[in-house]
Coordinates of C-alpha atoms and ligand atoms in Angstrom, one line a residue:
M1 CA 34.8 -20.2 -28.0
K2 CA 34.4 -16.2 -28.1
H3 CA 30.9 -14.8 -28.4
S4 CA 29.8 -11.5 -29.0
N5 CA 28.4 -9.5 -26.4
L6 CA 24.9 -9.7 -28.6
Q7 CA 25.1 -13.5 -28.8
I8 CA 25.4 -13.8 -24.7
D9 CA 22.3 -11.4 -23.8
R10 CA 21.0 -13.7 -27.3
Y11 CA 21.2 -16.7 -25.3
K12 CA 19.1 -14.4 -22.2
Y13 CA 15.4 -14.0 -25.0
E14 CA 13.0 -16.6 -23.8
P15 CA 10.1 -16.7 -27.3
K16 CA 6.9 -16.2 -27.0
L17 CA 4.7 -19.8 -27.2
P18 CA 1.4 -19.3 -28.9
P19 CA -1.1 -19.5 -25.7
Q20 CA -2.6 -22.4 -25.9
V21 CA 0.6 -24.3 -25.2
R22 CA 2.3 -22.7 -22.1
G23 CA 1.1 -25.4 -19.9
A24 CA 2.3 -28.8 -18.4
V25 CA 2.6 -30.7 -22.1
A26 CA 0.2 -33.6 -20.3
D27 CA -2.4 -30.8 -21.0
I28 CA -1.9 -30.1 -24.2
S29 CA -3.6 -32.4 -26.6
V30 CA -5.0 -31.9 -30.1
E31 CA -8.5 -31.5 -31.3
L32 CA -9.1 -32.9 -34.6
G33 CA -11.3 -31.8 -37.7
D34 CA -12.3 -33.1 -40.4
P35 CA -10.4 -35.4 -42.8
T36 CA -9.2 -33.6 -45.1
E37 CA -7.7 -33.9 -48.7
A38 CA -5.6 -32.8 -51.1
I39 CA -5.0 -29.5 -53.4
A40 CA -5.1 -31.6 -56.0
D41 CA -5.1 -35.6 -57.7
Q42 CA -6.7 -36.4 -55.3
D43 CA -7.3 -39.9 -55.9
A44 CA -3.5 -40.3 -57.7
L45 CA -2.7 -39.4 -53.5
R46 CA -5.6 -41.2 -52.3
S47 CA -2.9 -44.3 -53.5
Q48 CA -0.2 -42.9 -53.3
F49 CA -0.9 -42.2 -49.5
G50 CA -3.1 -45.6 -48.8
N51 CA -3.0 -44.7 -45.1
T52 CA -2.0 -41.3 -43.6
Y53 CA -3.9 -39.0 -46.9
G54 CA -6.5 -36.9 -46.1
K55 CA -6.4 -36.8 -42.3
P56 CA -8.3 -33.8 -39.8
I57 CA -6.2 -30.2 -39.4
A58 CA -5.3 -31.0 -36.4
T59 CA -5.3 -27.9 -33.2
L60 CA -2.9 -28.0 -30.3
V61 CA -5.1 -27.9 -26.7
G62 CA -4.6 -26.8 -23.0
G63 CA -6.4 -27.9 -20.3
R64 CA -6.6 -31.3 -21.5
T65 CA -4.9 -34.6 -21.3
N66 CA -3.1 -36.4 -22.8
E67 CA -2.1 -39.7 -20.9
N68 CA 0.2 -39.5 -23.4
A69 CA 2.7 -37.0 -22.8
A70 CA 4.8 -38.3 -20.3
T71 CA 5.3 -41.9 -22.6
Q72 CA 9.5 -41.6 -22.6
R73 CA 10.5 -42.0 -25.9
T74 CA 13.4 -41.4 -28.6
V75 CA 13.8 -38.0 -31.0
G76 CA 15.3 -37.8 -34.1
V77 CA 15.8 -34.3 -35.4
I78 CA 17.5 -33.6 -39.0
L79 CA 18.2 -30.8 -40.5
S80 CA 17.7 -30.2 -44.6
G81 CA 18.5 -28.1 -47.4
G82 CA 19.7 -24.3 -46.6
Q83 CA 20.4 -22.3 -43.8
A84 CA 17.5 -20.3 -42.4
P85 CA 17.6 -18.2 -39.7
G86 CA 15.8 -19.7 -36.4
G87 CA 17.2 -23.8 -36.9
H88 CA 18.6 -23.7 -33.6
N89 CA 15.2 -22.4 -32.2
V90 CA 13.3 -24.7 -34.0
I91 CA 15.6 -28.0 -31.7
A92 CA 15.9 -26.5 -28.9
G93 CA 11.2 -26.0 -28.6
I94 CA 11.4 -29.9 -29.5
F95 CA 14.2 -29.5 -26.2
D96 CA 11.9 -28.1 -24.2
A97 CA 8.1 -29.8 -24.9
L98 CA 10.7 -33.9 -24.8
K99 CA 11.9 -33.0 -21.9
A100 CA 8.9 -31.6 -20.0
A101 CA 7.7 -34.3 -20.9
N102 CA 9.6 -36.6 -19.6
P103 CA 13.3 -36.2 -18.5
D104 CA 14.7 -39.2 -19.9
N105 CA 12.9 -38.6 -23.4
R106 CA 15.6 -38.1 -25.6
L107 CA 16.6 -36.2 -28.2
L108 CA 19.3 -37.7 -31.3
G109 CA 20.1 -34.8 -33.6
F110 CA 21.6 -36.6 -37.5
L111 CA 23.6 -35.3 -38.8
A112 CA 24.4 -32.6 -41.6
G113 CA 21.2 -33.0 -43.5
P114 CA 19.0 -36.6 -44.1
G115 CA 22.5 -38.5 -45.2
G116 CA 23.3 -38.3 -41.8
L117 CA 19.6 -40.3 -40.9
I118 CA 20.5 -43.1 -44.1
D119 CA 24.3 -43.5 -42.7
D120 CA 23.0 -43.3 -38.9
K121 CA 25.6 -40.4 -38.4
K122 CA 24.2 -38.6 -34.9
M123 CA 24.6 -36.8 -31.5
E124 CA 23.0 -36.4 -28.7
I125 CA 21.0 -33.2 -27.9
T126 CA 21.9 -32.1 -24.7
A127 CA 20.6 -28.9 -22.2
E128 CA 24.2 -27.5 -22.1
Y129 CA 24.8 -28.5 -26.1
M130 CA 21.5 -26.6 -26.5
D131 CA 21.9 -23.8 -24.6
E132 CA 25.0 -22.9 -26.9
F133 CA 22.6 -21.7 -29.6
R134 CA 19.8 -20.6 -28.7
N135 CA 18.1 -18.2 -30.1
T136 CA 21.9 -17.6 -32.5
G137 CA 21.6 -17.5 -36.4
G138 CA 23.2 -20.6 -38.7
F139 CA 22.6 -24.5 -38.6
D140 CA 26.4 -25.8 -37.5
I141 CA 24.1 -27.9 -34.0
I142 CA 23.9 -31.2 -36.3
G143 CA 24.6 -29.3 -40.2
S144 CA 22.4 -30.2 -43.0
G145 CA 22.3 -30.9 -46.1
R146 CA 20.5 -31.4 -49.3
T147 CA 20.5 -35.0 -50.0
K148 CA 17.2 -36.6 -51.1
I149 CA 15.7 -40.3 -49.3
E150 CA 14.1 -41.7 -52.3
T151 CA 16.1 -45.3 -53.2
P152 CA 13.9 -48.3 -51.5
E153 CA 17.9 -48.5 -50.3
Q154 CA 17.8 -45.2 -48.9
F155 CA 14.6 -46.0 -46.7
A156 CA 14.8 -48.5 -45.3
A157 CA 18.1 -47.7 -44.7
V158 CA 16.1 -44.5 -41.8
R159 CA 14.2 -46.9 -41.0
E160 CA 17.5 -49.5 -40.0
T161 CA 18.4 -46.9 -38.6
C162 CA 15.5 -46.1 -36.6
K163 CA 14.7 -49.4 -35.2
R164 CA 19.0 -48.8 -34.3
N165 CA 18.7 -45.8 -32.1
S166 CA 14.8 -46.8 -30.6
V167 CA 14.1 -43.9 -32.6
D168 CA 9.9 -43.3 -31.5
A169 CA 9.8 -39.8 -33.7
V170 CA 11.5 -38.3 -36.5
V171 CA 11.5 -34.4 -37.1
V172 CA 12.4 -33.1 -40.5
I173 CA 13.4 -29.2 -41.0
G174 CA 13.7 -28.1 -44.8
G175 CA 11.4 -26.2 -47.1
D176 CA 8.6 -28.6 -50.0
D177 CA 11.5 -30.7 -51.5
S178 CA 12.0 -32.8 -47.7
N179 CA 8.9 -32.1 -46.1
T180 CA 7.5 -34.0 -49.6
N181 CA 9.9 -36.4 -48.6
A182 CA 8.8 -36.5 -44.5
A183 CA 5.4 -37.4 -46.0
L184 CA 6.9 -39.9 -47.9
L185 CA 9.0 -41.4 -45.6
A186 CA 5.8 -41.5 -42.5
E187 CA 3.6 -43.1 -45.5
Y188 CA 6.6 -45.6 -45.9
F189 CA 6.7 -46.3 -41.3
A190 CA 2.8 -46.4 -42.0
A191 CA 3.0 -49.2 -44.9
N192 CA 5.5 -51.6 -43.0
G193 CA 3.4 -51.0 -39.7
D194 CA 6.5 -49.8 -38.1
P195 CA 5.2 -46.2 -35.1
V196 CA 8.3 -44.2 -36.2
Q197 CA 6.2 -40.6 -36.4
V198 CA 6.9 -38.3 -39.0
I199 CA 6.9 -34.6 -37.8
G200 CA 7.5 -32.2 -40.6
V201 CA 8.7 -28.1 -40.5
P202 CA 8.9 -25.1 -43.0
K203 CA 12.0 -23.4 -42.9
T204 CA 13.0 -21.8 -45.6
I205 CA 14.2 -18.4 -46.7
D206 CA 12.5 -18.8 -49.6
G207 CA 9.4 -18.3 -48.5
D208 CA 7.6 -20.5 -50.5
L209 CA 6.3 -22.7 -48.5
K210 CA 3.3 -21.6 -48.2
N211 CA 0.0 -21.2 -48.9
E212 CA -3.0 -21.2 -46.6
Y213 CA -2.1 -23.5 -43.3
I214 CA 1.1 -22.4 -43.7
E215 CA 1.0 -18.4 -43.7
T216 CA 5.3 -18.8 -43.7
S217 CA 8.1 -20.1 -43.3
F218 CA 10.6 -19.4 -40.5
G219 CA 13.9 -17.8 -41.8
F220 CA 12.1 -15.4 -44.7
D221 CA 11.5 -13.6 -41.7
T222 CA 15.2 -12.6 -40.9
A223 CA 16.6 -13.1 -44.0
V224 CA 14.4 -10.2 -46.1
K225 CA 14.6 -8.1 -42.8
T226 CA 19.2 -8.2 -43.9
Y227 CA 19.1 -7.8 -47.0
S228 CA 16.5 -4.7 -47.0
E229 CA 18.7 -3.3 -44.2
L230 CA 21.8 -4.0 -46.8
I231 CA 20.0 -2.0 -50.0
G232 CA 18.5 0.8 -47.5
N233 CA 21.9 1.4 -47.3
I234 CA 22.8 1.2 -50.9
E235 CA 19.6 3.1 -51.5
R236 CA 20.9 5.7 -49.2
D237 CA 25.1 6.2 -50.5
A238 CA 23.4 5.9 -54.2
N239 CA 21.7 8.5 -53.9
S240 CA 24.8 10.5 -51.6
A241 CA 27.4 10.2 -53.9
K242 CA 24.6 10.1 -57.6
K243 CA 27.2 8.3 -59.5
Y244 CA 25.9 5.0 -59.5
W245 CA 23.4 2.4 -60.9
H246 CA 23.9 -0.9 -57.8
F247 CA 22.1 -3.7 -59.7
I248 CA 21.5 -6.4 -56.7
K249 CA 20.5 -10.0 -56.7
L250 CA 19.1 -11.6 -54.9
M251 CA 18.7 -15.0 -53.3
G252 CA 15.4 -17.2 -54.1
R253 CA 16.0 -20.4 -56.1
S254 CA 12.4 -19.4 -57.8
A255 CA 10.3 -17.2 -56.0
S256 CA 10.5 -13.6 -55.5
H257 CA 8.7 -13.8 -52.7
I258 CA 12.3 -11.9 -51.1
A259 CA 13.6 -9.5 -53.8
L260 CA 9.3 -9.0 -53.7
E261 CA 9.3 -8.1 -49.6
C262 CA 12.8 -6.5 -50.0
A263 CA 10.7 -4.2 -52.6
L264 CA 8.6 -3.3 -50.3
Q265 CA 10.4 -3.1 -47.4
T266 CA 13.3 -0.7 -50.3
Q267 CA 11.2 1.5 -52.8
P268 CA 13.8 0.6 -55.3
N269 CA 13.7 2.3 -58.6
V270 CA 12.6 -1.3 -59.7
C271 CA 12.8 -4.1 -59.0
I272 CA 12.1 -7.3 -60.9
I273 CA 9.0 -10.0 -60.3
S274 CA 10.0 -12.6 -62.5
E275 CA 6.9 -14.4 -61.8
E276 CA 5.2 -11.5 -63.5
V277 CA 8.1 -12.3 -66.9
K278 CA 6.6 -14.9 -67.1
E279 CA 3.4 -14.1 -66.7
K280 CA 3.8 -11.3 -70.2
R281 CA 6.3 -13.3 -71.8
Q282 CA 9.1 -11.3 -71.7
T283 CA 12.2 -12.2 -73.1
L284 CA 15.5 -10.6 -71.4
N285 CA 15.5 -7.9 -74.3
D286 CA 11.7 -6.6 -72.6
I287 CA 13.8 -6.8 -69.3
V288 CA 16.8 -5.4 -70.4
A289 CA 14.4 -1.7 -72.7
S290 CA 12.4 -1.8 -69.2
I291 CA 15.2 -1.0 -67.4
V292 CA 17.2 1.0 -69.5
E293 CA 13.6 3.5 -70.1
I294 CA 13.8 4.0 -66.7
I295 CA 17.8 5.1 -66.7
V296 CA 17.6 7.4 -69.3
A297 CA 14.2 9.1 -67.5
R298 CA 16.3 9.7 -64.3
A299 CA 19.1 10.2 -67.0
E300 CA 17.2 13.6 -68.6
Q301 CA 16.3 14.6 -64.1
V302 CA 20.1 14.1 -63.8
E303 CA 19.8 11.6 -61.6
N304 CA 22.4 9.0 -63.5
F305 CA 21.7 7.1 -60.7
G306 CA 19.6 4.3 -59.2
V307 CA 19.0 1.0 -57.3
V308 CA 17.4 -2.2 -60.0
L309 CA 16.9 -5.3 -58.0
V310 CA 17.3 -9.0 -59.0
P311 CA 15.2 -12.2 -58.7
E312 CA 18.0 -14.8 -57.2
G313 CA 15.5 -16.9 -60.7
L314 CA 14.6 -14.7 -63.0
N315 CA 16.2 -17.0 -65.7
E316 CA 14.3 -19.8 -65.0
F317 CA 11.1 -18.1 -65.9
I318 CA 12.6 -15.4 -69.0
P319 CA 11.2 -18.1 -71.6
E320 CA 13.9 -18.4 -74.1
V321 CA 16.4 -18.3 -70.9
G322 CA 14.1 -20.6 -69.0
A323 CA 14.2 -22.8 -71.8
L324 CA 17.7 -23.4 -73.0
I325 CA 18.1 -23.9 -68.6
H326 CA 16.3 -27.0 -69.2
E327 CA 17.1 -28.2 -71.7
L328 CA 21.1 -28.0 -70.9
N329 CA 19.4 -30.4 -67.7
D330 CA 18.4 -32.4 -69.8
L331 CA 20.9 -32.7 -71.6
L332 CA 23.7 -33.2 -69.4
A333 CA 22.1 -35.6 -67.4
T334 CA 21.2 -37.9 -70.2
D335 CA 25.3 -37.2 -71.3
S336 CA 26.8 -36.1 -68.0
N337 CA 30.2 -38.7 -68.4
Y338 CA 31.0 -37.4 -72.4
F339 CA 30.5 -34.6 -71.2
T340 CA 32.3 -34.3 -67.8
Q341 CA 34.6 -36.0 -70.5
L342 CA 35.1 -32.4 -72.7
R343 CA 38.3 -31.0 -70.5
T344 CA 38.4 -27.3 -71.9
F345 CA 35.3 -24.6 -72.2
E346 CA 35.5 -24.1 -75.3
D347 CA 34.6 -27.8 -76.3
Q348 CA 31.9 -28.9 -74.0
A349 CA 30.1 -24.6 -75.3
E350 CA 30.9 -26.7 -78.7
W351 CA 29.4 -29.8 -78.0
V352 CA 26.5 -28.4 -76.1
N353 CA 25.8 -25.8 -79.8
K354 CA 25.7 -29.0 -81.5
N355 CA 23.1 -31.1 -79.2
L356 CA 20.9 -27.6 -78.6
G357 CA 17.0 -27.8 -80.4
R358 CA 17.8 -24.1 -82.6
N359 CA 15.9 -21.7 -81.3
T360 CA 18.6 -22.7 -78.1
S361 CA 21.0 -22.9 -80.0
Y362 CA 21.2 -19.4 -80.2
V363 CA 20.1 -17.8 -77.4
F364 CA 22.9 -20.1 -75.8
S365 CA 24.5 -18.1 -78.4
S366 CA 24.4 -15.3 -78.0
L367 CA 24.6 -15.1 -73.6
P368 CA 27.8 -13.7 -72.6
N369 CA 31.3 -16.4 -72.5
S370 CA 31.0 -15.8 -68.7
I371 CA 27.2 -16.4 -67.8
Q372 CA 27.6 -19.7 -70.4
R373 CA 30.0 -20.7 -68.6
Q374 CA 27.8 -20.7 -65.2
L375 CA 25.3 -22.2 -67.5
L376 CA 27.3 -25.2 -67.9
M377 CA 29.1 -25.0 -64.5
D378 CA 27.9 -28.5 -61.9
R379 CA 24.7 -29.1 -61.1
D380 CA 22.9 -29.1 -58.0
P381 CA 22.4 -33.0 -56.8
H382 CA 18.6 -32.9 -58.4
G383 CA 20.0 -31.9 -61.3
N384 CA 19.6 -28.4 -62.1
V385 CA 22.0 -25.5 -62.1
Q386 CA 22.2 -24.6 -59.5
V387 CA 21.1 -20.3 -60.1
S388 CA 22.6 -18.3 -57.3
R389 CA 25.7 -19.0 -59.3
I390 CA 24.7 -17.3 -62.6
E391 CA 25.7 -13.9 -62.4
T392 CA 21.9 -12.0 -64.1
E393 CA 23.2 -9.3 -62.1
K394 CA 26.2 -8.3 -64.1
L395 CA 24.2 -9.7 -67.4
L396 CA 21.7 -7.2 -67.2
I397 CA 24.7 -5.0 -66.5
E398 CA 26.4 -6.2 -69.8
M399 CA 22.9 -6.2 -71.9
V400 CA 22.1 -1.8 -70.6
E401 CA 25.3 -0.8 -71.2
D402 CA 25.3 -2.2 -74.9
S403 CA 22.2 -0.8 -74.8
L404 CA 22.9 2.8 -74.1
R405 CA 26.1 2.6 -76.3
E406 CA 23.4 2.3 -78.6
R407 CA 21.6 5.3 -77.8
T408 CA 24.3 7.4 -76.5
A409 CA 25.1 7.2 -81.1
K410 CA 22.2 8.2 -82.2
G411 CA 21.9 10.4 -79.8
T412 CA 18.8 9.5 -77.7
Y413 CA 20.5 9.4 -74.5
T414 CA 23.0 11.6 -72.4
G415 CA 23.0 10.9 -69.9
K416 CA 26.4 8.8 -67.7
F417 CA 25.4 5.3 -66.6
S418 CA 28.5 3.8 -63.5
S419 CA 26.8 0.8 -62.3
Q420 CA 28.1 -1.7 -59.3
H421 CA 26.6 -4.9 -58.8
H422 CA 25.4 -6.9 -55.8
F423 CA 24.5 -10.1 -54.8
F424 CA 22.6 -10.8 -51.6
G425 CA 21.7 -14.4 -49.8
Y426 CA 24.3 -15.9 -47.9
E427 CA 24.7 -12.7 -45.8
G428 CA 21.0 -13.6 -44.6
R429 CA 21.3 -16.6 -44.2
C430 CA 22.4 -17.4 -40.7
A431 CA 22.3 -14.0 -39.3
F432 CA 20.6 -13.2 -35.6
P433 CA 17.2 -14.5 -36.0
S434 CA 14.3 -11.8 -35.4
N435 CA 11.9 -11.5 -32.4
F436 CA 9.3 -12.9 -35.1
D437 CA 12.1 -16.4 -36.3
A438 CA 13.2 -17.0 -32.7
D439 CA 9.6 -17.0 -31.2
Y440 CA 7.7 -18.7 -34.3
T441 CA 11.3 -21.2 -34.5
Y442 CA 10.6 -22.0 -31.1
G443 CA 6.6 -22.5 -31.1
L444 CA 6.8 -24.1 -34.1
G445 CA 9.6 -27.1 -32.5
Y446 CA 7.8 -26.9 -29.5
G447 CA 4.8 -27.7 -31.4
A448 CA 6.5 -30.7 -33.9
F449 CA 7.2 -32.7 -30.0
L450 CA 3.3 -32.1 -29.1
L451 CA 1.3 -33.5 -31.7
I452 CA 4.3 -36.3 -31.9
A453 CA 3.3 -36.7 -27.6
N454 CA -0.3 -36.5 -29.7
G455 CA 0.5 -39.6 -31.9
L456 CA -0.4 -37.7 -34.6
T457 CA 2.1 -38.6 -37.7
G458 CA 2.4 -37.3 -41.5
Y459 CA 2.1 -33.8 -40.0
I460 CA 3.8 -30.3 -40.6
S461 CA 4.1 -28.7 -37.3
S462 CA 2.0 -25.5 -37.9
V463 CA 1.7 -22.2 -35.7
R464 CA -1.3 -19.8 -36.8
N465 CA -2.8 -16.0 -36.8
L466 CA 0.7 -14.2 -37.3
A467 CA -0.1 -11.3 -38.0
K468 CA -0.9 -10.5 -35.3
P469 CA 0.9 -10.7 -31.6
A470 CA 2.3 -14.0 -31.1
E471 CA 0.0 -13.8 -28.1
E472 CA -2.8 -14.0 -30.5
W473 CA -0.8 -17.4 -32.1
V474 CA -2.1 -20.6 -33.1
A475 CA -0.1 -23.2 -32.2
G476 CA -1.0 -27.2 -34.4
G477 CA -0.1 -29.4 -37.2
I478 CA -1.7 -30.1 -41.2
P479 CA -1.6 -32.9 -42.4
L480 CA 1.3 -33.0 -45.7
T481 CA -1.0 -34.8 -47.9
M482 CA -3.0 -31.9 -47.6
M483 CA -0.8 -29.4 -49.5
M484 CA 0.6 -32.1 -52.0
N485 CA -0.4 -33.2 -55.5
M486 CA 1.3 -34.4 -58.2
E487 CA 4.4 -32.4 -61.3
Q488 CA 6.3 -34.2 -63.7
R489 CA 9.3 -34.5 -62.3
H490 CA 12.9 -36.1 -64.4
G491 CA 10.5 -37.9 -67.2
S492 CA 7.2 -39.1 -64.5
Q493 CA 4.3 -37.7 -61.7
K494 CA 5.3 -37.9 -59.2
P495 CA 3.8 -36.2 -55.0
V496 CA 5.1 -33.2 -54.7
I497 CA 4.1 -29.9 -51.7
R498 CA 2.8 -27.2 -54.3
K499 CA 5.5 -24.0 -54.2
A500 CA 3.6 -21.3 -53.6
L501 CA 5.3 -18.4 -56.1
V502 CA 4.5 -14.8 -56.4
E503 CA 0.5 -14.3 -56.6
L504 CA -0.3 -11.4 -59.0
D505 CA -3.6 -11.4 -57.6
E506 CA -2.5 -11.4 -54.2
A507 CA -1.6 -7.9 -52.2
P508 CA 1.4 -7.5 -51.3
F509 CA 2.5 -7.8 -55.8
R510 CA -0.6 -5.3 -55.6
R511 CA 1.5 -2.9 -53.4
F512 CA 3.9 -2.9 -55.3
A513 CA 2.0 -2.8 -58.7
A514 CA 0.5 0.4 -57.5
E515 CA 3.4 2.3 -56.5
R516 CA 6.4 1.2 -58.3
E517 CA 5.7 3.8 -61.0
A518 CA 6.1 6.5 -58.9
W519 CA 9.5 4.6 -57.6
A520 CA 11.0 4.2 -60.7
K521 CA 11.7 7.8 -61.8
E522 CA 11.7 9.7 -58.1
T523 CA 13.8 8.8 -55.7
S524 CA 11.8 8.0 -53.2
F525 CA 14.3 5.1 -51.1
T526 CA 13.8 4.2 -47.7
N527 CA 15.9 2.8 -44.9
P528 CA 14.2 -0.1 -42.7
G529 CA 17.9 -0.3 -40.9
A530 CA 19.0 -3.0 -38.8
I531 CA 16.6 -5.6 -37.7
Q532 CA 16.6 -4.6 -33.5
Y533 CA 15.8 -7.1 -31.8
Y534 CA 15.8 -4.3 -27.9
G535 CA 12.9 -1.7 -28.2
P536 CA 9.3 -1.2 -29.4
D537 CA 6.6 -3.5 -31.2
E538 CA 6.4 -1.6 -34.3
V539 CA 10.4 -1.4 -34.6
C540 CA 10.6 -5.3 -33.0
N541 CA 8.5 -7.2 -33.7
M542 CA 6.8 -6.7 -37.4
P543 CA 6.2 -9.1 -39.2
T544 CA 6.7 -8.9 -42.8
M545 CA 5.1 -6.5 -45.3
T546 CA 3.7 -9.4 -47.4
L547 CA 2.7 -11.5 -44.3
Q548 CA 0.5 -8.3 -43.0
L549 CA -0.6 -7.6 -46.4
E550 CA -1.7 -10.9 -47.1
H551 CA -4.0 -10.7 -44.0
G552 CA -5.3 -7.7 -44.3
L553 CA -3.2 -5.3 -42.7
E554 CA -3.8 -1.0 -43.2
I555 CA -0.1 -0.6 -43.7
Ligands
FBP1 P1 16.5 -24.1 -49.0 O1 15.2 -24.4 -50.1 O2 17.0 -25.5 -49.6 O3 15.8 -23.0 -48.1 O4 17.6 -23.3 -49.8 C1 17.1 -21.7 -49.9 C2 18.6 -21.3 -51.2 O5 19.2 -20.4 -49.9 C3 17.9 -20.9 -52.2 O6 17.2 -19.5 -51.7 C4 19.6 -20.8 -52.9 O7 18.8 -20.7 -54.3 C5 20.2 -21.7 -52.2 O8 19.2 -22.3 -51.6 C6 21.4 -21.4 -52.4 O9 21.7 -22.8 -51.5 P2 23.5 -23.8 -52.4 O10 24.5 -22.0 -51.1 O11 23.2 -24.9 -51.4 O12 23.3 -23.8 -53.4

């Protein structure tokens, strides 16, 4: 395969490790704190995780011998869920630490996600193969998948796979659901007296796997910087041509962290934050009215252009649309056999309308035909609507146009409205990881092996103090059960890692809320430009504004 000049040069990049883990692997051990508790529902979790609940926080420390470091080991690794820049470097970190500990150690990559572990589809990662992927984006090294390890048969199959391949430990690189799975797997092995260790790694561009101890998930940094570059370019174009309103939908299955960070970076005229919509119980009409108000105000200044950012997950946070989606998910899950027999959209829509409640049926009928079709499309493996396929940006444009038409007829609006729509998601998931993500992921992978070498299981690899330069980062492990609570899933209470949504009382949102009025009326666009891999620290090595604000830094 032909490589670009950047790819060839990025192979030479040496990711920065947290200082305590830079020495010989045999000289790194763990310092353990006090026993921990889950964030909520402690009793239920304690009884479900009888063998792995409440472990202490682990910090990796150098200069202390680990007698077991050189024990020969086989480690399995899986990538789970959507791509996120840096996944290859997590595997490189595991590989380098494992080979440094003992050159006979083996790293098995299970293919195409958790399914590879269930079906025993794997490859051994060799030094030569690994080198092809260092510091590159993508998950193509072993592929990814969204299969969940759920049934007793699947757990037993994973156990068989590990036995057959003499796997001593499994590293699960994934989001909140996959790390919940990692916790269940760790408990399953422990409960069966199996010595297989399980360590998770926090991945997702959505940025919603974070808490006091996991400061960010990897991939968020690169993805938001990629989208912000594109938004900045569009803003410049909008301000040059002065004739279009650009509606840009941004990925993020549920939380609006991506949209919020992009807004902080690019200062658009409007950015909708789903969590605020929910908190204020705004309807679709309220959202449209607030956008229209800004368009009208800018038209009065003869500025018939602007940029609106829309988070992908918005629909589920608008009370009436969210209720519709939930009812539809349930309906289609319960009667999926009947539904899939209906051949035409018209028949499907009629059946759905008949079976929905009165209010939700009204909301469904009031949506444009194209959106109704998208709501009825295939569900994901968890039975949920695939939000990235709902064209909310187009829905908003249609509704804004209707409202402006009414205003024109009444004589309360004399501007011109021409729109463009965009969806940025896949553009950022496989970008070359920023220096931040390249370093962070390598450290997470390296740390994951060190946790294994120190005998831990049921932990998520962590690198902390990320708002500071890598010289001050601290590596360790956080017990998975500590991040969990019980939630209602498919009709019953299940242990899950709590998803981190945008908090309206925290610094990133507060900064946005303080500035947005000015950005709405004036043209205050900022253009962060493309991710830079070479050059001064303030251009190449700055973390996201979200991370800096969350850590109280002045920016
Ligand atoms: P993960 O949470 O698995 O990392 O996935 C994130 C994401 O990129 C979401 O932002 C998006 O909604 C989803 O994946 C799209 O995935 P797919 O292409 O599989 O539909």
